[in-house]
Coordinates of C-alpha atoms in Angstrom, one line a residue:
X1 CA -19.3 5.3 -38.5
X2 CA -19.1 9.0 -36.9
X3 CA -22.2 10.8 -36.5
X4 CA -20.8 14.2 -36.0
X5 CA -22.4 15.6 -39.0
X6 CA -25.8 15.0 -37.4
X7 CA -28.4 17.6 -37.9
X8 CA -31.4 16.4 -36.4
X9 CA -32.3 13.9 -33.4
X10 CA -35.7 12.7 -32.0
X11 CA -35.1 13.6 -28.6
X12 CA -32.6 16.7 -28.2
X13 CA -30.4 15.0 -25.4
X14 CA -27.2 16.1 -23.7
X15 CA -27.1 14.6 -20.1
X16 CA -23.7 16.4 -19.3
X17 CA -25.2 18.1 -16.1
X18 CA -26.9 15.0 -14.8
X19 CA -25.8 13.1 -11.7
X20 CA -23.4 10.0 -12.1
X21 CA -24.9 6.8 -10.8
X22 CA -22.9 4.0 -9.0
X23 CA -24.2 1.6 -11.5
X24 CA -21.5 -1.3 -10.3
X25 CA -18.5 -2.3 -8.4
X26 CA -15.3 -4.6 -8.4
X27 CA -12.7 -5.4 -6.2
X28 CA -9.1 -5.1 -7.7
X29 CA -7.7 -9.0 -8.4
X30 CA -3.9 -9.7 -8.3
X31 CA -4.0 -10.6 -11.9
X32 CA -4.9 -6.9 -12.0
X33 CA -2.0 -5.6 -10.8
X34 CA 1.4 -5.2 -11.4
X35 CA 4.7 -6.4 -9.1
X36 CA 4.2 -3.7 -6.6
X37 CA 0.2 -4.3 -6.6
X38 CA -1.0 -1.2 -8.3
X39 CA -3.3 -1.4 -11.2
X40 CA -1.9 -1.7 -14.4
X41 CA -3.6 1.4 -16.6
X42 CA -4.8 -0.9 -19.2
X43 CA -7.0 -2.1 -16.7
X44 CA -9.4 0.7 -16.2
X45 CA -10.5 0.4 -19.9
X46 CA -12.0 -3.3 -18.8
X47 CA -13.7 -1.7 -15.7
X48 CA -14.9 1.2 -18.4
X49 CA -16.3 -1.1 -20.7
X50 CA -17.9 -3.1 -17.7
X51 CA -19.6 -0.2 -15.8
X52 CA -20.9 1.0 -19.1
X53 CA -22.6 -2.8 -19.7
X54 CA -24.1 -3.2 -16.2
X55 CA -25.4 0.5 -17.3
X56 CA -26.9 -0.5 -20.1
X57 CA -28.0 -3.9 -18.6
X58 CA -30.1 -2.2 -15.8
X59 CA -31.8 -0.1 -18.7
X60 CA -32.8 -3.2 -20.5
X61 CA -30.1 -3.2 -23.1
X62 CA -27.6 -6.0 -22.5
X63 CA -26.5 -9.0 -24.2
X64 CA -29.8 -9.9 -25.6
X65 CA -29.9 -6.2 -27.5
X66 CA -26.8 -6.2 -28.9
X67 CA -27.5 -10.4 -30.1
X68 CA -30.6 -8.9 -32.0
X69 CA -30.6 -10.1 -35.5
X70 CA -30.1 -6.5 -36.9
X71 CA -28.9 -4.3 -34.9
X72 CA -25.6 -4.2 -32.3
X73 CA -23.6 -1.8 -31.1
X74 CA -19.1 -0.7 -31.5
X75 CA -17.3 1.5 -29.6
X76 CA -15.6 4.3 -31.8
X77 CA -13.9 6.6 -29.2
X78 CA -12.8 6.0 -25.7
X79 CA -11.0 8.4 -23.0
X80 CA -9.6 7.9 -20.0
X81 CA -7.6 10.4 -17.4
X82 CA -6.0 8.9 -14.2
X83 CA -5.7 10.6 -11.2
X84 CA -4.6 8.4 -8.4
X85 CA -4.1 4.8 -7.9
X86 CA -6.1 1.5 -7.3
X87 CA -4.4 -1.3 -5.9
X88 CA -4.7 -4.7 -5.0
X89 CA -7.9 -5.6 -3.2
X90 CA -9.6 -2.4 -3.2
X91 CA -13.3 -1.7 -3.9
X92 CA -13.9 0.5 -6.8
X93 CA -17.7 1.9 -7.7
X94 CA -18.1 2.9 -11.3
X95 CA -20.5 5.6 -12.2
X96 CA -21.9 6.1 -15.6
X97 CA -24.2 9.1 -17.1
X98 CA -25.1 9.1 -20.6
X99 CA -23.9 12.7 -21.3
X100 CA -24.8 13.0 -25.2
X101 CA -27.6 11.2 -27.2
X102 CA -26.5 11.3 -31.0
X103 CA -28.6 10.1 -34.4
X104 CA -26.7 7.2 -34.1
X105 CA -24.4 7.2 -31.4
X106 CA -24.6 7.4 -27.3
X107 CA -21.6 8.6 -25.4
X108 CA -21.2 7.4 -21.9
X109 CA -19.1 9.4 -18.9
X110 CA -17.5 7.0 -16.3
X111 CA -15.8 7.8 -13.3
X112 CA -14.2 5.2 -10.5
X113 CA -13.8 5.8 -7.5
X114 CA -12.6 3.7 -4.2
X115 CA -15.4 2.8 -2.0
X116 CA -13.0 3.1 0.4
X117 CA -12.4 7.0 0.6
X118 CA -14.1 8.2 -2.2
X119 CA -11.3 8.8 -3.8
X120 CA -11.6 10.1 -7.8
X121 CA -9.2 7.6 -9.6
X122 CA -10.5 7.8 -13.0
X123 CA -12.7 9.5 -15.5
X124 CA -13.6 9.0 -19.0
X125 CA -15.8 8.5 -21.7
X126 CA -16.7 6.0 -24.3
X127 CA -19.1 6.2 -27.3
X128 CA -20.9 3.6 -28.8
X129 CA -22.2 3.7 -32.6
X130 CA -25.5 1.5 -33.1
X131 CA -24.8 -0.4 -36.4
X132 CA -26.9 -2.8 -38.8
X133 CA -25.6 -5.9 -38.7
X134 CA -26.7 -6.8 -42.2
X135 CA -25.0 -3.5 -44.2
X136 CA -22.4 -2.6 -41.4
X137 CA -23.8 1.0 -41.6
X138 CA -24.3 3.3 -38.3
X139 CA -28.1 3.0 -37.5
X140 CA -30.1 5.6 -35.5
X141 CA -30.6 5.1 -32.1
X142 CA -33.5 3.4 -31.3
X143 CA -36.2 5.7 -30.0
X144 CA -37.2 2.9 -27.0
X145 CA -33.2 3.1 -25.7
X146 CA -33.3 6.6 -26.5
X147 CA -36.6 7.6 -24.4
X148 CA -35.2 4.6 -22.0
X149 CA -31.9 6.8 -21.3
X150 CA -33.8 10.1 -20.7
X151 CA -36.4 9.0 -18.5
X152 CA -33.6 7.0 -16.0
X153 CA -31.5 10.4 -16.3
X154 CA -33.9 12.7 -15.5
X155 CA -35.7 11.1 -13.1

């Protein structure tokens, strides 16, 4: 489902310079956490897979989009460094930029920090591949997410 071999795209798009966003935030629960209160590593995949949802969300492309009768969307890659750590009832902010539009892919940078201090904690990235629900197959992005994504990016 890789679209590395891509050769052409409608909209030439790589948002790597553009500005994070704080596009949500959560505050670290217990179950979170291991016996010392810190949170567990496996954890910051959840609030990766979150902050990239409320992302898409606020562009229009939730739930609903990815319930469409032909199309969805599966994550193929995700990356994640740590840096420090979150613990037990602290505010994180997750920031998401879309930092490269493929033919049939969108991969998302992420970032936590603690609202607290601004602390980096985390950084990654995750990419998504859209695919037809009927064959299975990687789809092209749809032009309307694509121009979506640019416009909130470069505004």
């Amino acid at each position: 489902m890789s679209d590395s071999s891509e050769t052409s795209v409608d909209i030439p798009y790589d948002g790597s310079d553009d500005a994070f966003e704080t596009v949500s935030e959560n505050r670290v629960r217990l179950a979170e956490t291991d016996l010392g209160g810190v949170v567990f590593y496996g954890e910051y995949v959840t609030y990766q897979d979150a902050a990239v949802a409320a992302y898409r969300r606020q562009l229009g492309y939730g739930g609903e989009y990815v319930r469409e009768p032909d199309l969805t969307t599966r994550v193929v890659a995700t990356e994640l460094e740590y840096y420090a750590s979150a613990r037990f009832e602290d505010v994180l902010e997750n920031e998401v930029r879309v930092s490269r539009i493929g033919r049939t892919s969108v991969t998302y940078d992420h970032r936590i920090r603690r609202k607290a201090d601004g602390e980096l904690l985390a950084e990654g990235t995750v990419t998504q591949v859209v695919v037809d629900t009927e064959t299975a197959e990687s789809a092209p992005v749809p032009a309307e997410m694509r121009q979506a994504i640019v416009d909130r990016q470069s505004s």
